[in-house]
Coordinates of C-alpha atoms in Angstrom, one line a residue:
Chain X
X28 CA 81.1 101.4 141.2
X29 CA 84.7 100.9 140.2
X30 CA 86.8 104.1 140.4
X31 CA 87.8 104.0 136.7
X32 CA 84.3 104.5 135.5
X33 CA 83.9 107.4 137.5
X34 CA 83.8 110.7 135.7
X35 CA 83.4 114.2 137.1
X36 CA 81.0 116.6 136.1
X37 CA 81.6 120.1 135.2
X38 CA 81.5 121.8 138.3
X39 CA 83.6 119.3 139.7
X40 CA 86.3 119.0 137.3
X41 CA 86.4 122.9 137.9
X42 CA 87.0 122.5 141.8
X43 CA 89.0 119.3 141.7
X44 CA 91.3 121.5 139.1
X45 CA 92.0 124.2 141.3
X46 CA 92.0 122.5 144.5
X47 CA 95.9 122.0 143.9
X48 CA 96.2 125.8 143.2
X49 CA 94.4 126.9 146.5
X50 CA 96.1 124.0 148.5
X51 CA 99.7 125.4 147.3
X52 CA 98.8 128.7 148.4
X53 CA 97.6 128.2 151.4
X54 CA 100.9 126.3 152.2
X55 CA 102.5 129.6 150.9
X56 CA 100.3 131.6 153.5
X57 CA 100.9 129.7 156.0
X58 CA 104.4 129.0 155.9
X59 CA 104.9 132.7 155.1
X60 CA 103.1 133.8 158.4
X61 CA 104.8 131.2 160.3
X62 CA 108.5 132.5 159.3
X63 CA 107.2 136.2 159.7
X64 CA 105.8 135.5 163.0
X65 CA 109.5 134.3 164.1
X66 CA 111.6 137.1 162.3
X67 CA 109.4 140.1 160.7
X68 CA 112.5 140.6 158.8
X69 CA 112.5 137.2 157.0
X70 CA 112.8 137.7 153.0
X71 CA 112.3 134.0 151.6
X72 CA 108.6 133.7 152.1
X73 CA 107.5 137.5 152.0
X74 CA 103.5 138.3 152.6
X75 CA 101.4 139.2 150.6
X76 CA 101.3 143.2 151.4
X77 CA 105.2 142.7 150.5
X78 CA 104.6 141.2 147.2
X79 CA 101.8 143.2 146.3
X80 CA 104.0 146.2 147.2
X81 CA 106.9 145.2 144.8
X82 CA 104.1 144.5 141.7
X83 CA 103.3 147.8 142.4
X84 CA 106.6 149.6 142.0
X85 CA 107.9 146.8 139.3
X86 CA 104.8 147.0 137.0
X87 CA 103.4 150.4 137.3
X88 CA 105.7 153.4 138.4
X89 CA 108.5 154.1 136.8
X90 CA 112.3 153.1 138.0
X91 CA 113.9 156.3 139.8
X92 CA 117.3 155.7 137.8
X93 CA 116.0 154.9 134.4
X94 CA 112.8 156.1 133.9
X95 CA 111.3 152.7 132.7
X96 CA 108.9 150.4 134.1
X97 CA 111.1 147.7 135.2
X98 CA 108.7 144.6 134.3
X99 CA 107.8 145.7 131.0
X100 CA 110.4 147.0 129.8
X101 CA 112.2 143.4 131.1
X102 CA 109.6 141.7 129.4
X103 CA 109.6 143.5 126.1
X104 CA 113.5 142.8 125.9
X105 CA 112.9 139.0 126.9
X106 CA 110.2 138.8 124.5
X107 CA 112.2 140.2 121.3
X108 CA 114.8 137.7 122.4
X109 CA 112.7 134.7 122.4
X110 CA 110.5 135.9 119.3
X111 CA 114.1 135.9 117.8
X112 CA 115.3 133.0 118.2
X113 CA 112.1 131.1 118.4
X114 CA 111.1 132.7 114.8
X115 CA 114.8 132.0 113.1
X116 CA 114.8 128.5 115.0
X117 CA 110.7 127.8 113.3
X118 CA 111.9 129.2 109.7
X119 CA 114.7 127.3 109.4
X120 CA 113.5 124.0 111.3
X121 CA 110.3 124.3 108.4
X122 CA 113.2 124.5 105.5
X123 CA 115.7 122.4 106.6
X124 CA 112.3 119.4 107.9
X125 CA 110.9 119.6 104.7
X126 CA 113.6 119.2 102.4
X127 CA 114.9 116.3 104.4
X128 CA 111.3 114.8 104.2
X129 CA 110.5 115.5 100.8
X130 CA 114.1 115.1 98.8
X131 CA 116.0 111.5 100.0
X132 CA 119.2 113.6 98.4
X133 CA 118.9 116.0 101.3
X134 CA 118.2 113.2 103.9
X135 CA 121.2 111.6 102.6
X136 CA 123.3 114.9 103.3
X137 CA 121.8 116.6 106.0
X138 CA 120.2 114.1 108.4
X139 CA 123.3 112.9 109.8
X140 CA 124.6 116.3 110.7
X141 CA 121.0 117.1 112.4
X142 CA 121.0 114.5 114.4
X143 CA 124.5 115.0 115.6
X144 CA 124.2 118.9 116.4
X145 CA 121.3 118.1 118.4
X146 CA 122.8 116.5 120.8
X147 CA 125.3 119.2 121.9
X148 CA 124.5 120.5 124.7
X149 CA 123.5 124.1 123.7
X150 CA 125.0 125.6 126.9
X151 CA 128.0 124.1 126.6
X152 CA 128.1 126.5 123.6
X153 CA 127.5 129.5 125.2
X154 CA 131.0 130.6 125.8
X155 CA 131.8 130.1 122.6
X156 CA 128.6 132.2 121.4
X157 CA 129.9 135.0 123.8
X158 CA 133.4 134.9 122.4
X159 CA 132.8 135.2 119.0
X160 CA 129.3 136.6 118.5
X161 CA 130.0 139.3 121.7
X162 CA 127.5 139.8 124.8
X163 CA 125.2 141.3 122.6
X164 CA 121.8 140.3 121.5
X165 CA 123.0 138.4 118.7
X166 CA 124.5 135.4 120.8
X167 CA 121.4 135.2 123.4
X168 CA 119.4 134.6 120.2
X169 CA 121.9 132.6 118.4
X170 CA 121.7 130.4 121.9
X171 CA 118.2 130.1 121.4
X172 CA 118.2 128.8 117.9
X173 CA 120.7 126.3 118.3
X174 CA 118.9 125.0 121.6
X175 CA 115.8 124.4 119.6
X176 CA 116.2 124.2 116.0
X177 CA 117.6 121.0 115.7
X178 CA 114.5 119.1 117.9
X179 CA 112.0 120.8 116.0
X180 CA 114.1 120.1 112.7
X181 CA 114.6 116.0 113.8
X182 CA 110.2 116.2 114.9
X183 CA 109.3 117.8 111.6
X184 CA 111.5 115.5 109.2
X185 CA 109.6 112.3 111.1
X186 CA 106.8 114.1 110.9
X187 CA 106.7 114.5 107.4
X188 CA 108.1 111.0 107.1
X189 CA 105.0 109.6 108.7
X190 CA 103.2 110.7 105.8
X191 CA 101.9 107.3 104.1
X192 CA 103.8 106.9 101.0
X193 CA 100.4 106.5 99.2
X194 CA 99.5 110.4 99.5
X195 CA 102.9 111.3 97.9
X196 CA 102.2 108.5 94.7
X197 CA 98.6 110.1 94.4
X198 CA 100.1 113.5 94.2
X199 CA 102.6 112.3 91.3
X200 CA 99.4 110.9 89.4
X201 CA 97.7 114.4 90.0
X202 CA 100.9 115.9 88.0
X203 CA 102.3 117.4 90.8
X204 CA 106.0 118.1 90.7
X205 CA 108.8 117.6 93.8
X206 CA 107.7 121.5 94.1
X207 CA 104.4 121.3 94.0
X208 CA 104.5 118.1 96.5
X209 CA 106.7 120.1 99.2
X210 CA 104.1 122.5 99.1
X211 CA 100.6 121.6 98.6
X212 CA 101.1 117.9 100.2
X213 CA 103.9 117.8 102.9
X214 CA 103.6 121.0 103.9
X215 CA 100.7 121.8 105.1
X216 CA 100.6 118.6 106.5
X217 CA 103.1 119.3 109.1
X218 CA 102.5 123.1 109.6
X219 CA 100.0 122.1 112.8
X220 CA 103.1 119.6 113.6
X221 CA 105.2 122.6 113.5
X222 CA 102.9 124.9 115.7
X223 CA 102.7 122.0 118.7
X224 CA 106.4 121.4 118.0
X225 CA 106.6 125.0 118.7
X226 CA 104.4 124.5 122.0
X227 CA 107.1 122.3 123.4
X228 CA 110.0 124.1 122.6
X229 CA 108.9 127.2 124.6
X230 CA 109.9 125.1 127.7
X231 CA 113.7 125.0 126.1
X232 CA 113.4 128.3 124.8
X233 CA 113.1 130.4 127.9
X234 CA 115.2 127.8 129.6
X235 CA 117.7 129.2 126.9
X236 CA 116.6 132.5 127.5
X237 CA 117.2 133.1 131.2
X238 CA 120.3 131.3 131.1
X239 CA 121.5 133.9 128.7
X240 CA 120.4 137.0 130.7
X241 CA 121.3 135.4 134.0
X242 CA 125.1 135.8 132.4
X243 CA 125.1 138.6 130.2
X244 CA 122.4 141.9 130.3
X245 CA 121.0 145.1 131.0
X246 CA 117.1 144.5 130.9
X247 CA 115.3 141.3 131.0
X248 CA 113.2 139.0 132.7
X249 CA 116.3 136.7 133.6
X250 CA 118.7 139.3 134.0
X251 CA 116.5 140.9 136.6
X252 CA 115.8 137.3 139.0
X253 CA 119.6 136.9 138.6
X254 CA 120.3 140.6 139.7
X255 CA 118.0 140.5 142.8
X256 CA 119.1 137.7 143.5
X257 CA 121.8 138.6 145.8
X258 CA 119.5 140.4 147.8
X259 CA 117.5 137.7 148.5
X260 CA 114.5 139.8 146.7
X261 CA 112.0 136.7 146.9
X262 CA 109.1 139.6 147.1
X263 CA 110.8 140.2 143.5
X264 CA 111.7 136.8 141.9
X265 CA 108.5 135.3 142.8
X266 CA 106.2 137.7 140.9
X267 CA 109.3 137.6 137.8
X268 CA 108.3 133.5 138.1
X269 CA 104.7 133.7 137.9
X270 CA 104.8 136.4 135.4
X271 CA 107.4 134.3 133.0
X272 CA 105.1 130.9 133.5
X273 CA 101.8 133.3 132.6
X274 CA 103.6 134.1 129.2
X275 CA 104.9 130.9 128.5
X276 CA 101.4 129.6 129.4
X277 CA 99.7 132.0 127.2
X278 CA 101.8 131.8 124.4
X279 CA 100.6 127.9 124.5
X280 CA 97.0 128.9 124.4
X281 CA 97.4 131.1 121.8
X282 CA 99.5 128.8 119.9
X283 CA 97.0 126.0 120.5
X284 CA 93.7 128.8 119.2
X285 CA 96.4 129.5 116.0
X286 CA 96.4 125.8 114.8
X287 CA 92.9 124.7 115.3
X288 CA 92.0 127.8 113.6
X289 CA 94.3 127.7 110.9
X290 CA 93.8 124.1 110.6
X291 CA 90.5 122.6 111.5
X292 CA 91.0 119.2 110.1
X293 CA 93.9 118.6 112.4
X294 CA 91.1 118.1 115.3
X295 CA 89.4 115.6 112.6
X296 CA 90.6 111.7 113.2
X297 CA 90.6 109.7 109.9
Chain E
X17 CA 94.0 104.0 73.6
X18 CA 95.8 102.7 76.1
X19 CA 97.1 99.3 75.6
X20 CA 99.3 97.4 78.1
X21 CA 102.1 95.0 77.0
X22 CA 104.0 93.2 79.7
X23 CA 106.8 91.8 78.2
X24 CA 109.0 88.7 80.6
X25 CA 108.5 91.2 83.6
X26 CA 110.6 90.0 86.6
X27 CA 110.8 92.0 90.0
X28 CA 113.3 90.8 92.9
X29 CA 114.2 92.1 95.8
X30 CA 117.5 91.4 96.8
X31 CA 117.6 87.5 96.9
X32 CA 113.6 86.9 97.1
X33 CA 112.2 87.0 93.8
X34 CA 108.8 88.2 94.0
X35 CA 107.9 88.1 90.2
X36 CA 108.4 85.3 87.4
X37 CA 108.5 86.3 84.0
X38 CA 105.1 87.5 83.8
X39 CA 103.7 88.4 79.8
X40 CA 100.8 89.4 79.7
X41 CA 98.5 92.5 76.9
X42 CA 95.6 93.8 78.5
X43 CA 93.8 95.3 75.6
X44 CA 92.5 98.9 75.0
X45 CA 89.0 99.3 77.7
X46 CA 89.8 96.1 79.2
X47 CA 88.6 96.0 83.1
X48 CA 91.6 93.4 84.7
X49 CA 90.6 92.1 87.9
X50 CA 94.2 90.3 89.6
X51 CA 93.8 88.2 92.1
X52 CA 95.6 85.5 94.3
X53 CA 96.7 84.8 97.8
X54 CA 98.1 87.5 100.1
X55 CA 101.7 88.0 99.0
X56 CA 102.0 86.2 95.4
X57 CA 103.1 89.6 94.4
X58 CA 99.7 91.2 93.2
X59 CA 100.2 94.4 94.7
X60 CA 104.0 94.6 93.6
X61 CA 102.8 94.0 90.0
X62 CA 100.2 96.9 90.2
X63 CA 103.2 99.0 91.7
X64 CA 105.3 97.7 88.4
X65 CA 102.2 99.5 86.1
X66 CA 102.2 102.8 88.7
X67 CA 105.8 103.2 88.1
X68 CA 106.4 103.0 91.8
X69 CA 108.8 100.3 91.3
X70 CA 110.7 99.7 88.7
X71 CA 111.3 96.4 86.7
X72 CA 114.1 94.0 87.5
X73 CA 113.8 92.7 84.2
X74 CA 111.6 93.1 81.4
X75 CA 109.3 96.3 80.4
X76 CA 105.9 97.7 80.7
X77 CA 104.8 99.5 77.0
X78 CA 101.8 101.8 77.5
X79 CA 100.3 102.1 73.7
X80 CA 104.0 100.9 72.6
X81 CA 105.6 103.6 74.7
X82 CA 108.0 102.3 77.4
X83 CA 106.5 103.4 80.6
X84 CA 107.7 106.3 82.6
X85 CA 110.0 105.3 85.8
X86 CA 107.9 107.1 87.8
X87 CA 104.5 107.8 88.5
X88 CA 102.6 110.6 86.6
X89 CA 99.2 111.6 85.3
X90 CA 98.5 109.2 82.2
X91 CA 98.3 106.4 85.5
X92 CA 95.6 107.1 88.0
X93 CA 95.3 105.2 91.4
X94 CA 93.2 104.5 94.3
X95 CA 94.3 102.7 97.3
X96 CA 92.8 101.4 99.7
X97 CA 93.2 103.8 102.5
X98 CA 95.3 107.0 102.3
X99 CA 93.8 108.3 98.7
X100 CA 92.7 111.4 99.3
X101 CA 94.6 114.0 101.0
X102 CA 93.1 115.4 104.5
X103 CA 94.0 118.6 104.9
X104 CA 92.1 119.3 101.7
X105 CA 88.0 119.8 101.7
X106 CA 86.3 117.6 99.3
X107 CA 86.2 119.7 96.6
X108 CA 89.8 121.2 97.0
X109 CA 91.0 117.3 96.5
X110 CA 88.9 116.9 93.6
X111 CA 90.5 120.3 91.9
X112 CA 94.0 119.5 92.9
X113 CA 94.9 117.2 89.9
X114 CA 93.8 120.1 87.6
X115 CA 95.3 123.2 90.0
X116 CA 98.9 121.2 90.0
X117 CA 98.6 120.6 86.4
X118 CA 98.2 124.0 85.4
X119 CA 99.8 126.4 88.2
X120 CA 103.2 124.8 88.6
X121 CA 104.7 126.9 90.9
X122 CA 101.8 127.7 93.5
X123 CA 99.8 124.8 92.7
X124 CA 96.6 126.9 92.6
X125 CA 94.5 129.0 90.3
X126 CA 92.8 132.2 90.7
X127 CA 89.6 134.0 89.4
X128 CA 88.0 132.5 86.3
X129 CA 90.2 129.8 85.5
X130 CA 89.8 128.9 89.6
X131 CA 86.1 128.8 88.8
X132 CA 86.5 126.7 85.8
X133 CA 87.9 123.8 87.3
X134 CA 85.9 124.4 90.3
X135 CA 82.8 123.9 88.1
X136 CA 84.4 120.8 86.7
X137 CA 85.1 119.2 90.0
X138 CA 81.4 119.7 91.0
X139 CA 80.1 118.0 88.1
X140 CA 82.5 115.0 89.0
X141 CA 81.4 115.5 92.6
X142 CA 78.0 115.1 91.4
X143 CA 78.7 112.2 89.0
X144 CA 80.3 109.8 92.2
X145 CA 77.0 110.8 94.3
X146 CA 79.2 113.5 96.8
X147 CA 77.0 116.7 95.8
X148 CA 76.2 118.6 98.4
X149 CA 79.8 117.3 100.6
X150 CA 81.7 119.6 98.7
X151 CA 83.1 121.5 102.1
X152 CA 83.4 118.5 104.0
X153 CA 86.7 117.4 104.9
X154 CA 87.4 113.8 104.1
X155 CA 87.6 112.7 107.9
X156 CA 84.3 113.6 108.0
X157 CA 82.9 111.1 105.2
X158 CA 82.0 107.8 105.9
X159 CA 84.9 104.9 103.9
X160 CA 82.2 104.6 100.8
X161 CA 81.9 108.5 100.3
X162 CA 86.1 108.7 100.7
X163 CA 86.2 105.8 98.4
X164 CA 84.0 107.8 95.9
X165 CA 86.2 111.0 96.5
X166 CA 88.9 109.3 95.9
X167 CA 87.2 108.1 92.1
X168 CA 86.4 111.1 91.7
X169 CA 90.2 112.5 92.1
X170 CA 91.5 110.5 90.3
X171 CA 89.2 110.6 86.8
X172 CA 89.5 114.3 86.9
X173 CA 93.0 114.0 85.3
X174 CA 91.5 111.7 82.6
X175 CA 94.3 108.6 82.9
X176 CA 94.6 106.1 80.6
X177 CA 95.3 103.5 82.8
X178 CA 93.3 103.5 86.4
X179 CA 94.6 101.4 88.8
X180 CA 92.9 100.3 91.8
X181 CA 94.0 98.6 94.6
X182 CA 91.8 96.9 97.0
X183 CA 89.6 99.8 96.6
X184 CA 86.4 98.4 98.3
X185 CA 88.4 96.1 100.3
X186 CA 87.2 97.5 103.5
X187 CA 83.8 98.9 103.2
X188 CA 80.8 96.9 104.3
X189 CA 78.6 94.8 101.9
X190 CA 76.1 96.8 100.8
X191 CA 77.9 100.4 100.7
X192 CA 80.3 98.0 98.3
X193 CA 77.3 97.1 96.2
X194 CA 76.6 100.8 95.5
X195 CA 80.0 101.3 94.7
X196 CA 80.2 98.4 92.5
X197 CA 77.4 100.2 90.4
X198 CA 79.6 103.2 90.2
X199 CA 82.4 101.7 89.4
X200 CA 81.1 99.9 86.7
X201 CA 79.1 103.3 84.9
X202 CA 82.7 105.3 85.7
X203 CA 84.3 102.4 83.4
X204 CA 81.7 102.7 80.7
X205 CA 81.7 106.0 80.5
X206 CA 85.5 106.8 80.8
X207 CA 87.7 106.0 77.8
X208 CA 90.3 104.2 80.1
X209 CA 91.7 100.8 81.2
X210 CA 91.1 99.5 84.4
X211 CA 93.1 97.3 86.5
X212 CA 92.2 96.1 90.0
X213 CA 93.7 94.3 93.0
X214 CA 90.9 92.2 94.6
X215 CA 90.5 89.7 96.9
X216 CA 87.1 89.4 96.3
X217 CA 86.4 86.7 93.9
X218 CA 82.8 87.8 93.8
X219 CA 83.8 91.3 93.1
X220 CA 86.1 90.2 90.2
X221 CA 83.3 88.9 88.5
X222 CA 80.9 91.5 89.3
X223 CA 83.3 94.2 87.4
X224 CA 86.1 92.8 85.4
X225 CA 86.2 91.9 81.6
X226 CA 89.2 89.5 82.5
X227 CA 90.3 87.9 85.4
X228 CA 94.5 87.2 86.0
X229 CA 95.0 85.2 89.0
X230 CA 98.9 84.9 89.9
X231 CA 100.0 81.6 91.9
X232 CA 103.1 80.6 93.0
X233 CA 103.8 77.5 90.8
X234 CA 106.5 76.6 93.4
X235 CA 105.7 77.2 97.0
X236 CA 107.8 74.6 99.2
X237 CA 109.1 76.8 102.4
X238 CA 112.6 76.2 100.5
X239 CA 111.2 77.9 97.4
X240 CA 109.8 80.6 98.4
X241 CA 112.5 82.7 97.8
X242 CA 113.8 81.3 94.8
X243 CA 110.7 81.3 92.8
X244 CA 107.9 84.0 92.3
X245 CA 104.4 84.3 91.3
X246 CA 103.8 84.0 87.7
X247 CA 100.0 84.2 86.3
X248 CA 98.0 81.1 87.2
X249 CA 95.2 81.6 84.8
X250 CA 93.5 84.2 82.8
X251 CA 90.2 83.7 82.6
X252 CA 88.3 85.9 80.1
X253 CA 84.4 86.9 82.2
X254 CA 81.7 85.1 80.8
X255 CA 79.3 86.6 79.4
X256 CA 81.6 89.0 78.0
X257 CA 81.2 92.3 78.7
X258 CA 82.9 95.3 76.9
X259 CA 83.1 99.2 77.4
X260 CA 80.2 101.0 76.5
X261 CA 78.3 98.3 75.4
X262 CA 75.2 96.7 76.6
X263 CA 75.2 93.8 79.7
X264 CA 73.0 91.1 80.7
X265 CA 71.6 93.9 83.2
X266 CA 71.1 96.1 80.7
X267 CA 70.0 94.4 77.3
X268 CA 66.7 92.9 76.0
X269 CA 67.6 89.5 76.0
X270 CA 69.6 87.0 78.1
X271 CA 72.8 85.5 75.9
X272 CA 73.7 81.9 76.9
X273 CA 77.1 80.8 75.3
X274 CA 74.8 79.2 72.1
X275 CA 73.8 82.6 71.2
X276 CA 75.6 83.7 68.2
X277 CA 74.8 87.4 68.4
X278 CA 77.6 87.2 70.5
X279 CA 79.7 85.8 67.8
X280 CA 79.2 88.6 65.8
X281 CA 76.8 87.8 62.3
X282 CA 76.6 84.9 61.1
X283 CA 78.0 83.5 57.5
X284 CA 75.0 80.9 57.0
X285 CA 71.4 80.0 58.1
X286 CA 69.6 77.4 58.9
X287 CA 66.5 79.0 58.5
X288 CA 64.6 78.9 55.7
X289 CA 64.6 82.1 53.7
X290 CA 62.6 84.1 51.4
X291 CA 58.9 82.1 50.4

């Protein structure tokens, strides 16, 4: 039998899935051990007593100077960051998308300009954020916005463009007005366009995140891997990394559950 | 009623003219099958009547009315794919038309009026044979049963003009057949004027009142551009069939082009009369 036709079952798909995850850290294990057994100070791979020791005292007791628990109270910062920018970036991706699909006035005008501010490199801009908007939380989400409002504007408007002229000329006939078209044809259209558009944006987004924290902060998930990073606290950064890729991951599944239940004839082909 | 005067209608793109001075009334209840080779402009012309495009030259009067330069709800239309919207279930793109006619900012209705139109929509549903797919989405209906939604959408804002274009173009022969049947009891029924875009010759003469085939008089490689399709020949159905009235299929007796019930009654006899 040729390889191509040859499909794994359940179980199998299951194993061959995490195969990668156990073979990664067992490489981790053993590479850890290995360095420990030459210096039992080494701090780049730390065990696994080490790491589970620094969860412990970053997740669940409280930091001796503030009072806080350092990961959540990083992680509730980060997350009001993100849910920011990522909110202000989706709002005004959906207004500025639609009217540039729906009116060719606003494509005339507006288009152009979109597709010229999304290429600036968005932390190129960050000084500039810091100087005038101050080191604040304003410029961290500001940074977010402009990192990822522009792609999600550019993916909506061709989104909405792909819509066969046919549906728009069927809605005319049904009465509808430019309104009434915007809303009750185009956009619902693209809102599950908008949610996976989202999905790939979180990459961006913390990307834009960290950056900002790595520079400027007193609490957050980048701030913190860029603090303890000078001394060499792998047994901290690498639960910070895992924890940050668990959100981002979950925030995709959820995501993901939000469209196909808010939408169940985007899972329907034609 | 809804009347169609063409008067010297030209379309051109640019250099390529794509239209010739085309004249043409389609009377009141008329069923106007146009067909033609692939690119003599059929689809263009049924564009023209839309309001999708708008003349080069010459006008379009709708009951004496010049026609609006866009589309709107006196002109209904079915396409051949892409009718129907997908992110609506069957029955939400049946009440649309209605809902957008008569909530203009939300596009919806509530409560009673809601149920109104809802009624409404399942007695059309019921009419094009899609009871019971009411909470279907159309990507779950086979191309006859989104074909019929589509009907069904578009008769539910009562146009005058319906406008079809290649509407049974891709189903298979004998799901066409059924539609055919519907198609031709929607025309009877519905006070309304019905022009079509076939390729189907034998479809044409299944349905139509009045066949328009366009033709490019001149059609040289050199030409092409130059010269546009203008109508080849109009050929009125035989035996003729009108709106409401009976058929072949459904009257008592078969005409043949002798019979002069056809013609209306007759001045004079032949036959002998009284004792």
């Amino acid at each position: 039998m040729r390889l191509i036709n040859l499909h794994p079952d359940r179980g199998t798909r299951l194993v061959l899935g995490l195969a990668p995850f156990g073979a990664l850290m067992l490489a981790y294990l053993i590479g850890s051990a290995v360095r420990l057994a030459a210096n039992p100070a080494d701090k780049l791979l730390p065990a696994l007593t080490t790491l589970a020791a620094s969860i412990e005292r970053l997740a669940f007791l409280p930091d001796p100077r503030t009072g806080d628990i350092l990961l959540w109270a990083d992680t509730l910062a980060s997350l009001a960051r993100l849910g920011w920018g990522l909110g202000l970036a989706t709002g005004g991706a959906l207004a500025i998308g639609l009217a540039v699909a729906v009116l060719p006035l606003a494509r005339a005008a507006l288009s152009p300009l979109v597709a010229f501010v999304s290429m600036v490199p968005p932390l190129a801009l960050l000084p500039i954020l810091f100087i005038l908007l101050g080191l604040g939380e304003v410029s961290k989400v500001a940074l977010i916005v402009i990192g990822v409002m522009p792609v999600m504007t550019r993916d909506l408007a061709l989104a909405a463009h792909a819509l066969p002229r046919e549906q728009i000329v069927k809605a005319e006939t049904l009465s509808a007005s430019t309104w009434l078209i915007a809303i009750r044809v185009v956009l619902p259209q693209i809102l599950p366009r908008l949610i996976d558009s989202l999905r790939l944006q979180l990459g961006p987004a913390f990307l834009f995140l960290i950056a900002a924290e790595a520079i400027s902060a007193d609490a957050g998930l980048g701030y913190r891997i860029f603090l303890v990073r000078r001394y060499l606290a792998m047994d901290v950064i690498f639960p910070y990394v895992a924890w940050i890729t668990l959100l981002a991951v979950l925030l995709d599944i959820g995501l993901t559950g939000l469209r196909r239940r808010l939408f169940p004839w985007s899972e329907l082909r034609a | 009623m809804s009347r169609l005067e063409i008067r010297n209608l030209w379309k051109e793109y640019g250099q390529q003219i794509v239209l010739e001075n085309i004249s043409l009334t389609i009377a009141p209840r008329a069923f106007v099958a146009l067909v033609g080779p692939s690119g003599c402009g059929k689809t263009t012309f049924l564009r023209l009547l839309l309001g999708q495009e708008v003349p080069t030259r010459g006008e379009i009067l709708l009951d004496g009315q010049p026609l609006p330069r866009e589309p709107g709800p006196d002109r209904g239309v079915v396409y051949q794919r892409y009718s129907v919207f997908p992110h609506m279930t069957v029955l939400g793109n049946v009440m649309a038309g209605p809902e957008m006619k008569t909530a203009r900012f939300l596009g919806r209705r509530f409560g009673a009026a809601r149920r109104a139109i809802a009624e409404e929509a399942r007695a059309m549903l019921a009419e094009v044979g899609l009871a019971g797919a009411e909470d279907k989405y159309p990507a779950q209906l086979s191309g006859g049963m989104q074909q019929r939604l589509a009907l069904a959408q578009a008769l539910m804002m009562k146009p005058r003009v319906l406008l079809l274009d290649e509407p049974f173009g891709a189903l298979d022969p004998g799901i066409r057949s059924d539609i055919h049947r519907l198609m031709q009891r929607l025309w009877n029924e519905t006070p309304m004027t019905v022009v079509m875009v076939t390729h189907d010759l034998k479809e044409a003469f299944t349905l139509a009142t009045r066949i328009i085939a366009f033709e490019r008089r001149r059609d040289r490689p050199e030409e092409r551009d130059r010269y546009g399709a203008s109508v080849g020949s109009d050929i009125a159905v035989w035996p003729p069939r009108s709106a409401g009235g009976p058929t072949i299929w459904t009257s008592d007796y078969l005409p043949d082009r002798d019979d002069p019930i056809l013609w209306g009654p007759t001045t004079g006899t032949t036959r002998p009369q009284g004792a």
